[in-house]
Short mmCIF file of C-alpha atoms in Angstrom, two decimals:
data_model
loop_
_atom_site.label_atom_id
_atom_site.label_comp_id
_atom_site.label_asym_id
_atom_site.label_seq_id
_atom_site.Cartn_x
_atom_site.Cartn_y
_atom_site.Cartn_z
CA UNK A 1 100.84 68.27 102.61
CA UNK A 2 99.91 68.23 106.26
CA UNK A 3 97.50 70.86 107.51
CA UNK A 4 99.91 72.08 110.17
CA UNK A 5 102.89 73.46 108.29
CA UNK A 6 106.06 74.28 110.20
CA UNK A 7 107.19 77.89 110.24
CA UNK A 8 110.48 76.94 108.60
CA UNK A 9 108.74 75.24 105.66
CA UNK A 10 106.26 78.10 105.40
CA UNK A 11 109.01 80.71 105.15
CA UNK A 12 111.14 78.70 102.75
CA UNK A 13 108.41 77.66 100.34
CA UNK A 14 106.70 81.04 100.38
CA UNK A 15 109.95 82.90 99.65
CA UNK A 16 109.29 85.02 102.71
CA UNK A 17 112.52 84.51 104.60
CA UNK A 18 113.59 87.95 103.40
CA UNK A 19 110.52 89.53 104.95
CA UNK A 20 112.29 89.73 108.29
CA UNK A 21 114.95 91.92 106.69
CA UNK A 22 112.43 94.60 105.80
CA UNK A 23 112.52 97.18 108.58
CA UNK A 24 109.66 99.66 108.38
CA UNK A 25 111.56 102.83 109.36
CA UNK A 26 114.15 102.21 106.64
CA UNK A 27 111.50 101.98 103.96
CA UNK A 28 109.02 104.58 105.18
CA UNK A 29 110.94 107.83 104.77
CA UNK A 30 109.56 110.88 106.56
CA UNK A 31 107.76 113.38 104.39
CA UNK A 32 107.44 116.27 106.86
CA UNK A 33 110.00 118.49 105.18
CA UNK A 34 109.38 117.54 101.57
CA UNK A 35 107.28 119.40 99.01
CA UNK A 36 104.27 118.00 97.21
CA UNK A 37 104.69 116.78 93.67
CA UNK A 38 103.69 119.55 91.30
CA UNK A 39 106.30 119.72 88.56
CA UNK A 40 104.17 117.92 85.97
CA UNK A 41 100.65 118.55 87.24
CA UNK A 42 98.34 120.41 84.88
CA UNK A 43 95.82 122.75 86.47
CA UNK A 44 92.36 121.52 85.47
CA UNK A 45 89.24 123.62 85.17
CA UNK A 46 85.62 122.51 85.35
CA UNK A 47 85.29 122.65 81.56
CA UNK A 48 88.40 120.56 80.86
CA UNK A 49 88.67 116.87 80.15
CA UNK A 50 91.02 114.72 82.22
CA UNK A 51 93.90 113.20 80.21
CA UNK A 52 94.17 109.61 81.40
CA UNK A 53 96.71 106.83 81.10
CA UNK A 54 95.10 103.39 81.37
CA UNK A 55 97.39 100.80 82.98
CA UNK A 56 96.06 97.26 82.67
CA UNK A 57 93.72 97.27 79.66
CA UNK A 58 92.32 93.73 79.47
CA UNK A 59 89.60 91.94 81.42
CA UNK A 60 88.56 94.13 84.39
CA UNK A 61 90.67 97.00 83.05
CA UNK A 62 88.66 96.89 79.82
CA UNK A 63 85.44 97.45 81.77
CA UNK A 64 86.96 100.24 83.84
CA UNK A 65 88.27 102.05 80.77
CA UNK A 66 84.91 101.93 79.05
CA UNK A 67 83.19 103.12 82.23
CA UNK A 68 85.54 106.08 82.57
CA UNK A 69 85.37 107.00 78.88
CA UNK A 70 81.57 106.82 78.76
CA UNK A 71 81.33 109.67 81.27
CA UNK A 72 82.55 112.04 78.54
CA UNK A 73 84.94 113.62 81.06
CA UNK A 74 88.26 112.12 79.99
CA UNK A 75 90.62 111.67 77.07
CA UNK A 76 92.55 108.41 76.76
CA UNK A 77 96.10 109.50 75.95
CA UNK A 78 98.09 106.36 76.85
CA UNK A 79 97.55 102.61 77.10
CA UNK A 80 99.91 100.40 79.08
CA UNK A 81 99.85 96.64 79.54
CA UNK A 82 102.61 94.06 79.93
CA UNK A 83 101.00 92.00 77.15
CA UNK A 84 99.92 94.46 74.46
CA UNK A 85 99.77 91.65 71.90
CA UNK A 86 97.37 89.45 73.85
CA UNK A 87 93.86 88.83 72.60
CA UNK A 88 92.25 90.33 75.69
CA UNK A 89 93.95 93.71 75.15
CA UNK A 90 92.93 94.22 71.50
CA UNK A 91 89.45 95.67 72.03
CA UNK A 92 90.79 98.65 73.98
CA UNK A 93 93.73 99.12 71.61
CA UNK A 94 91.29 99.27 68.70
CA UNK A 95 89.02 101.68 70.57
CA UNK A 96 91.83 104.19 71.08
CA UNK A 97 94.17 103.91 68.06
CA UNK A 98 95.72 107.34 68.70
CA UNK A 99 96.73 106.64 72.29
CA UNK A 100 100.43 106.08 72.97
CA UNK A 101 101.22 102.43 73.80
CA UNK A 102 103.59 100.99 76.40
CA UNK A 103 104.39 97.70 78.09
CA UNK A 104 106.24 99.27 81.06
CA UNK A 105 104.57 101.98 83.14
CA UNK A 106 107.98 103.40 84.08
CA UNK A 107 108.81 104.04 80.44
CA UNK A 108 105.40 105.61 79.95
CA UNK A 109 105.90 108.06 82.80
CA UNK A 110 109.43 108.88 81.61
CA UNK A 111 108.21 109.74 78.12
CA UNK A 112 104.91 111.50 78.69
CA UNK A 113 104.27 112.35 82.34
CA UNK A 114 103.64 115.97 81.35
CA UNK A 115 100.68 114.88 79.20
CA UNK A 116 98.95 112.77 81.85
CA UNK A 117 96.57 114.12 84.50
CA UNK A 118 95.35 110.85 86.00
CA UNK A 119 95.83 107.09 85.76
CA UNK A 120 93.73 103.97 86.01
CA UNK A 121 95.50 101.10 87.79
CA UNK A 122 93.80 97.81 86.89
CA UNK A 123 96.65 95.31 87.22
CA UNK A 124 97.12 92.32 89.58
CA UNK A 125 96.73 93.16 93.27
CA UNK A 126 100.42 92.85 94.13
CA UNK A 127 101.39 95.61 91.67
CA UNK A 128 98.72 98.15 92.60
CA UNK A 129 101.06 99.79 95.08
CA UNK A 130 104.05 100.23 92.76
CA UNK A 131 102.19 102.01 89.97
CA UNK A 132 100.00 104.04 92.30
CA UNK A 133 102.91 105.32 94.34
CA UNK A 134 104.88 106.29 91.23
CA UNK A 135 101.88 108.13 89.79
CA UNK A 136 101.27 110.01 93.03
CA UNK A 137 104.91 111.07 93.25
CA UNK A 138 104.47 112.62 89.81
CA UNK A 139 101.35 114.47 90.94
CA UNK A 140 98.87 112.28 89.05
CA UNK A 141 95.37 111.53 90.28
CA UNK A 142 94.75 107.79 90.68
CA UNK A 143 91.80 105.42 90.29
CA UNK A 144 92.91 102.03 91.62
CA UNK A 145 90.98 98.79 91.39
CA UNK A 146 90.15 97.06 94.66
CA UNK A 147 91.68 95.83 96.87
CA UNK A 148 93.87 98.90 97.24
CA UNK A 149 97.14 97.00 97.76
CA UNK A 150 98.47 93.55 98.54
CA UNK A 151 99.91 94.20 102.02
CA UNK A 152 98.89 96.08 105.13
CA UNK A 153 101.90 98.40 105.09
CA UNK A 154 101.49 99.19 101.40
CA UNK A 155 98.04 100.52 102.29
CA UNK A 156 99.62 102.48 105.14
CA UNK A 157 102.16 104.08 102.79
CA UNK A 158 99.46 104.98 100.27
CA UNK A 159 97.53 106.83 102.96
CA UNK A 160 100.67 108.79 103.82
CA UNK A 161 101.29 109.51 100.14
CA UNK A 162 97.73 110.75 99.70
CA UNK A 163 98.39 113.35 102.41
CA UNK A 164 101.79 114.27 101.04
CA UNK A 165 101.05 114.66 97.35
CA UNK A 166 97.53 116.06 97.56
CA UNK A 167 96.18 114.20 94.54
CA UNK A 168 92.64 112.88 94.00
CA UNK A 169 92.34 109.20 94.89
CA UNK A 170 89.61 106.61 94.41
CA UNK A 171 89.50 102.85 94.95
CA UNK A 172 87.34 100.97 92.46
CA UNK A 173 84.60 99.52 94.65
CA UNK A 174 81.97 101.03 92.37
CA UNK A 175 79.00 100.27 94.63
CA UNK A 176 80.34 102.96 96.95
CA UNK A 177 78.67 105.51 94.67
CA UNK A 178 75.34 103.73 94.33
CA UNK A 179 72.13 103.19 96.32
CA UNK A 180 73.63 101.23 99.23
CA UNK A 181 76.09 104.03 100.03
CA UNK A 182 73.47 106.76 100.29
CA UNK A 183 70.91 104.54 102.01
CA UNK A 184 73.37 103.23 104.61
CA UNK A 185 74.54 106.77 105.37
CA UNK A 186 70.98 108.07 105.70
CA UNK A 187 69.84 105.16 107.87
CA UNK A 188 72.80 105.54 110.23
CA UNK A 189 72.22 109.29 110.54
CA UNK A 190 68.51 108.69 111.24
CA UNK A 191 69.24 106.05 113.88
CA UNK A 192 67.69 103.18 111.90
CA UNK A 193 71.01 101.35 111.77
CA UNK A 194 72.50 101.55 115.27
CA UNK A 195 73.89 99.29 117.99
CA UNK A 196 75.11 96.74 115.44
CA UNK A 197 76.72 93.76 117.17
CA UNK A 198 77.29 91.24 114.36
CA UNK A 199 77.60 91.05 110.60
CA UNK A 200 77.70 87.93 108.44
CA UNK A 201 79.29 88.39 105.00
CA UNK A 202 79.48 85.74 102.30
CA UNK A 203 80.67 85.02 98.78
CA UNK A 204 80.08 81.38 97.89
CA UNK A 205 80.45 81.26 94.12
CA UNK A 206 83.10 79.26 92.34
CA UNK A 207 86.57 80.78 92.33
CA UNK A 208 89.54 80.09 90.08
CA UNK A 209 91.20 77.73 92.54
CA UNK A 210 88.14 75.53 93.04
CA UNK A 211 88.83 72.21 91.41
CA UNK A 212 92.59 72.53 91.75
CA UNK A 213 94.57 69.88 93.59
CA UNK A 214 94.71 71.07 97.21
CA UNK A 215 97.77 68.87 97.82
CA UNK A 216 100.00 71.27 95.90
CA UNK A 217 103.54 71.25 97.32
CA UNK A 218 105.31 73.79 95.11
CA UNK A 219 104.73 76.66 92.74
CA UNK A 220 104.09 75.59 89.11
CA UNK A 221 107.02 74.86 86.82
CA UNK A 222 108.24 77.45 84.38
CA UNK A 223 106.84 77.71 80.85
CA UNK A 224 107.96 79.71 77.80
CA UNK A 225 107.03 83.36 78.15
CA UNK A 226 104.60 84.52 75.42
CA UNK A 227 106.49 86.52 72.78
CA UNK A 228 104.28 89.56 73.34
CA UNK A 229 104.67 89.63 77.13
CA UNK A 230 107.05 91.60 79.36
CA UNK A 231 107.27 89.07 82.21
CA UNK A 232 109.93 90.97 84.15
CA UNK A 233 107.70 94.05 84.42
CA UNK A 234 104.73 91.86 85.36
CA UNK A 235 106.74 90.57 88.32
CA UNK A 236 107.48 94.10 89.51
CA UNK A 237 108.90 94.01 93.03
CA UNK A 238 107.87 90.39 93.62
CA UNK A 239 110.12 87.39 94.13
CA UNK A 240 111.44 86.43 90.67
CA UNK A 241 109.67 83.29 89.47
CA UNK A 242 109.51 81.75 86.03
CA UNK A 243 106.43 82.45 83.94
CA UNK A 244 103.48 80.09 84.13
CA UNK A 245 100.05 80.60 82.59
CA UNK A 246 98.50 80.01 86.03
CA UNK A 247 99.87 83.37 87.19
CA UNK A 248 98.32 85.34 84.31
CA UNK A 249 94.89 86.66 83.26
CA UNK A 250 93.22 86.63 86.65
CA UNK A 251 94.85 83.42 87.83
CA UNK A 252 97.18 85.54 89.98
CA UNK A 253 94.28 85.96 92.41
CA UNK A 254 94.68 82.31 93.46
CA UNK A 255 98.15 82.79 94.90
CA UNK A 256 98.89 84.45 98.24
CA UNK A 257 101.93 86.28 96.86
CA UNK A 258 100.02 87.91 94.02
CA UNK A 259 96.35 88.21 94.94
CA UNK A 260 93.91 88.64 97.80
CA UNK A 261 91.56 85.75 97.16
CA UNK A 262 87.80 85.92 97.50
CA UNK A 263 88.04 88.19 100.54
CA UNK A 264 90.03 90.90 98.79
CA UNK A 265 88.07 90.50 95.58
CA UNK A 266 84.56 90.76 97.04
CA UNK A 267 84.97 92.12 100.57
CA UNK A 268 85.19 95.71 99.31
CA UNK A 269 81.84 95.26 97.53
CA UNK A 270 80.08 93.70 100.52
CA UNK A 271 81.52 95.27 103.70
CA UNK A 272 82.48 98.76 102.49
CA UNK A 273 79.51 100.73 103.82
CA UNK A 274 79.41 98.87 107.13
CA UNK A 275 83.10 99.56 107.60
CA UNK A 276 82.80 103.27 106.85
CA UNK A 277 79.53 104.24 108.51
CA UNK A 278 79.92 102.02 111.58
CA UNK A 279 83.47 103.39 111.96
CA UNK A 280 84.88 99.89 112.39
CA UNK A 281 88.51 100.79 111.74
CA UNK A 282 90.87 97.86 112.30
CA UNK A 283 90.06 94.62 114.14
CA UNK A 284 91.79 93.58 117.34
CA UNK A 285 91.57 89.88 116.47
CA UNK A 286 91.19 87.74 113.35
CA UNK A 287 90.42 84.08 113.89
CA UNK A 288 90.45 81.55 111.01
CA UNK A 289 87.61 79.32 112.15
CA UNK A 290 87.66 77.06 109.07
CA UNK A 291 90.23 76.67 106.29
CA UNK A 292 89.49 73.77 103.97
CA UNK A 293 92.60 72.30 102.28
CA UNK A 294 94.89 74.93 103.78
CA UNK A 295 98.35 75.19 102.20
CA UNK A 296 101.02 77.93 101.95
CA UNK A 297 100.62 78.58 98.22
CA UNK A 298 97.05 79.35 97.20
CA UNK A 299 93.81 80.14 98.95
CA UNK A 300 91.71 77.57 100.84
CA UNK A 301 88.82 75.95 99.02
CA UNK A 302 86.59 77.36 101.77
CA UNK A 303 87.22 79.86 104.55
CA UNK A 304 85.42 81.16 107.61
CA UNK A 305 87.10 84.14 109.26
CA UNK A 306 85.98 85.93 112.40
CA UNK A 307 86.99 89.60 112.70
CA UNK A 308 86.50 91.12 116.15
CA UNK A 309 86.13 94.92 116.27
CA UNK A 310 86.10 96.59 119.70
CA UNK A 311 83.75 99.22 121.11
CA UNK A 312 84.31 102.65 119.55
CA UNK A 313 82.72 106.09 119.86
CA UNK A 314 79.83 104.83 121.95
CA UNK A 315 79.06 101.91 119.64
CA UNK A 316 79.15 98.27 120.77
CA UNK A 317 81.78 95.74 119.72
CA UNK A 318 81.06 94.04 116.40
CA UNK A 319 81.87 90.51 115.24
CA UNK A 320 82.15 90.23 111.44
CA UNK A 321 82.15 86.66 110.13
CA UNK A 322 83.24 86.06 106.53
CA UNK A 323 82.30 82.90 104.60
CA UNK A 324 83.61 81.80 101.21
CA UNK A 325 83.62 78.44 99.44
CA UNK A 326 81.10 76.31 97.59
CA UNK A 327 80.24 74.17 100.62
CA UNK A 328 80.50 76.87 103.28
CA UNK A 329 77.08 78.55 103.10
CA UNK A 330 76.19 80.44 106.29
CA UNK A 331 72.83 80.11 107.96
CA UNK A 332 70.48 82.99 107.24
CA UNK A 333 68.04 84.45 109.75
CA UNK A 334 64.33 83.66 109.86
CA UNK A 335 62.41 85.76 107.38
CA UNK A 336 65.40 86.08 105.02
CA UNK A 337 63.29 85.36 101.95
CA UNK A 338 64.65 84.30 98.57
CA UNK A 339 68.10 84.78 97.06
CA UNK A 340 67.42 85.91 93.52
CA UNK A 341 69.85 87.27 90.94
CA UNK A 342 71.22 90.60 92.17
CA UNK A 343 70.94 93.15 89.33
CA UNK A 344 73.45 95.43 91.05
CA UNK A 345 76.34 93.05 90.43
CA UNK A 346 78.02 94.06 87.15
CA UNK A 347 79.18 91.76 84.39
CA UNK A 348 81.84 89.25 85.37
CA UNK A 349 84.24 88.50 82.49
CA UNK A 350 81.63 90.03 80.19
CA UNK A 351 78.84 87.74 81.40
CA UNK A 352 75.94 88.30 83.83
CA UNK A 353 76.77 87.14 87.35
CA UNK A 354 75.15 83.82 88.27
CA UNK A 355 74.73 83.39 92.03
CA UNK A 356 75.25 80.17 93.90
CA UNK A 357 72.70 78.99 96.48
CA UNK A 358 73.07 82.29 98.30
CA UNK A 359 73.75 85.68 96.74
CA UNK A 360 76.99 87.43 97.70
CA UNK A 361 76.01 89.80 100.47
CA UNK A 362 75.58 90.33 104.19
CA UNK A 363 73.21 90.17 107.14
CA UNK A 364 73.52 92.93 109.73
CA UNK A 365 72.32 92.27 113.29
CA UNK A 366 71.59 95.15 115.64
CA UNK A 367 70.08 94.99 119.10
CA UNK A 368 66.64 95.79 117.66
CA UNK A 369 66.63 95.13 113.90
CA UNK A 370 68.06 92.73 111.33
CA UNK A 371 69.04 93.89 107.83
CA UNK A 372 69.57 91.91 104.63
CA UNK A 373 71.92 93.26 101.98
CA UNK A 374 73.55 92.19 98.75
CA UNK A 375 76.79 93.23 97.08
CA UNK A 376 77.97 96.36 95.26
CA UNK A 377 75.22 99.00 95.22
CA UNK A 378 72.39 96.78 96.46
CA UNK A 379 70.09 98.52 98.95
CA UNK A 380 69.38 97.03 102.37
CA UNK A 381 66.02 95.65 103.46
CA UNK A 382 64.74 95.10 106.97
CA UNK A 383 63.74 91.51 107.72
CA UNK A 384 61.39 89.84 108.36
CA UNK A 385 58.82 91.43 106.07
CA UNK A 386 56.31 92.22 108.82
CA UNK A 387 58.93 94.28 110.69
CA UNK A 388 59.84 96.07 107.46
CA UNK A 389 56.21 97.07 106.93
CA UNK A 390 55.99 98.36 110.48
CA UNK A 391 59.11 100.51 109.92
CA UNK A 392 58.05 102.02 106.56
CA UNK A 393 56.77 105.29 107.95
CA UNK A 394 59.95 105.91 109.96
CA UNK A 395 62.47 105.46 107.18
CA UNK A 396 64.22 108.64 105.99
CA UNK A 397 64.29 109.79 102.39
CA UNK A 398 67.43 108.58 100.63
CA UNK A 399 69.02 110.96 98.10
CA UNK A 400 69.89 109.71 94.65
CA UNK A 401 73.53 109.44 93.66
CA UNK A 402 74.70 112.53 91.76
CA UNK A 403 77.38 110.52 89.91
CA UNK A 404 78.54 106.98 89.42
CA UNK A 405 81.95 105.93 90.73
CA UNK A 406 83.85 106.77 87.54
CA UNK A 407 82.14 110.13 87.10
CA UNK A 408 82.71 110.90 90.78
CA UNK A 409 86.45 110.36 90.32
CA UNK A 410 86.71 112.47 87.19
CA UNK A 411 84.54 115.26 88.60
CA UNK A 412 86.81 115.29 91.65
CA UNK A 413 89.83 115.67 89.35
CA UNK A 414 88.05 118.72 87.91
CA UNK A 415 87.37 120.16 91.36
CA UNK A 416 83.59 119.57 91.20
CA UNK A 417 83.14 116.76 93.79
CA UNK A 418 85.02 114.82 96.42
CA UNK A 419 85.65 111.12 95.87
CA UNK A 420 83.62 108.69 97.99
CA UNK A 421 86.30 106.02 98.28
CA UNK A 422 89.55 107.97 98.71
CA UNK A 423 92.51 106.21 100.26
CA UNK A 424 91.66 107.70 103.66
CA UNK A 425 88.47 105.59 103.49
CA UNK A 426 89.48 102.64 101.32
CA UNK A 427 92.95 101.92 102.74
CA UNK A 428 91.73 100.99 106.26
CA UNK A 429 89.04 98.83 104.64
CA UNK A 430 91.69 97.10 102.53
CA UNK A 431 93.88 96.66 105.61
CA UNK A 432 91.10 94.63 107.22
CA UNK A 433 91.29 92.24 104.27
CA UNK A 434 95.10 92.16 104.45
CA UNK A 435 94.84 91.00 108.07
CA UNK A 436 92.28 88.39 107.03
CA UNK A 437 94.63 87.07 104.34
CA UNK A 438 97.46 86.80 106.89
CA UNK A 439 95.20 84.64 109.05
CA UNK A 440 94.30 82.51 106.01
CA UNK A 441 97.93 82.20 104.92
CA UNK A 442 99.41 81.25 108.30
CA UNK A 443 96.35 79.38 109.53
CA UNK A 444 96.78 81.13 112.86
CA UNK A 445 94.61 83.35 115.02
CA UNK A 446 96.18 86.79 115.09
CA UNK A 447 95.99 89.47 117.76
CA UNK A 448 96.36 93.02 116.45
CA UNK A 449 97.28 96.16 118.38
CA UNK A 450 95.21 98.94 116.79
CA UNK A 451 97.43 101.66 118.25
CA UNK A 452 100.86 100.38 117.19
CA UNK A 453 99.49 98.56 114.12
CA UNK A 454 101.44 95.43 114.95
CA UNK A 455 100.50 91.76 115.30
CA UNK A 456 101.47 90.89 118.84
CA UNK A 457 101.25 87.09 119.04
CA UNK A 458 103.18 85.92 115.97
CA UNK A 459 106.50 87.23 114.59
CA UNK A 460 105.80 85.49 111.28
CA UNK A 461 102.38 87.08 110.91
CA UNK A 462 103.83 90.45 111.92
CA UNK A 463 106.44 90.18 109.13
CA UNK A 464 103.62 89.58 106.69
CA UNK A 465 102.26 93.07 107.38
CA UNK A 466 105.07 94.12 105.03
CA UNK A 467 105.49 91.00 102.96
CA UNK A 468 108.71 90.02 101.19
CA UNK A 469 111.49 92.52 100.73
CA UNK A 470 111.20 94.06 97.22
CA UNK A 471 113.64 92.66 94.71
CA UNK A 472 116.63 94.70 93.69
CA UNK A 473 115.80 97.80 91.68
CA UNK A 474 112.33 98.31 93.17
CA UNK A 475 113.21 99.52 96.67
CA UNK A 476 112.63 103.22 95.97
CA UNK A 477 108.94 102.65 95.26
CA UNK A 478 108.52 102.03 98.98
CA UNK A 479 109.98 105.40 99.96
CA UNK A 480 107.87 108.52 100.26
#
């Protein structure tokens, strides 16, 4: 397949021709005169436990469920997964034998919404929005794995829903409750981190699509659906395709229509604190500087993306450059030091994370200082070492975290804390990644109007802010 793909081929092969038919005002119904969902919300006190439904119980969902349960602040009352008979779901099923079991989240809500206070959403990226919106409409608090949603406008709708329904929300970038969060906040407030002009972010470990044939010219052929799997519910609002094992069990992240690639997977663990505390908001330009083996189906083998953020609130413009891919290692500044195993990165598929030549992380360049940081909760260091030693006496005390990310969510449900990654914070961060994915997908530089929230130089890219029109029967999920 040639690198430069015509717009007609792109639309046809990506099943996005219907995207143009999605008109935002028709889908985004005004909520000014409507009441908040309250009919099935239980009033929780500080001494209660939160009754949770866990949606997506294998792989990453397994780890989330155990993290939530280990806080001692929740009861697991329902388990929901489209493949309840799969091997990867059995550990959680065996842990909670008394929990009600479902394959379809809609059936679960119909049967027991009055017994659920909050939900975990740990399903493929493209279905985050559907389940989260339905839960919020029913007045349920929501913990949603990152990235928040698959498209820019889904994130926009979730921010509106957060305001309308008044529920507790948290995106699952767990490092946002650890050392890096509190250190970054303290260093910005003390003026240690200021006048930042550039950030380099990188994730160069092997991804699921590495080693695949980059000459792919079509989606994979259909295979028999596993007897235990509800494939139609897995598809949700997406274009109806036949089952293939390369869409399931994490493989969905490879495909533009279903996942957010390395950027959506790791960006929220690497750029979250910079985005929040530097008040970056949305970029005005995203430029795909390098896309190795670009095609319209799954993510490039390597990507370099330049995000340009303008001046804001007295702070200088910032260029954020993202690198992924095995052969796309960015240069590091003098005095960087070694790249050892980062203990703050949790287990990946149950195994300790093994870094490539360079740890996932970032370098932050201000007009006076350079900072080195890792991923998740990793604290920043000032580099080179001699400058760090000179700064020691001027660094502020950093408070310890009062709760991890799971405990923070549950304590917020009980009225004891406020979440650190609510949709008002995590949706704009996720929208940055959605814009990056559009640039990866189209292969085009995009210009973005931060006021109107529209892409101004490409009708195709602007349609992708919404994505394909939802298939029949799923339209109401996109209405507030």
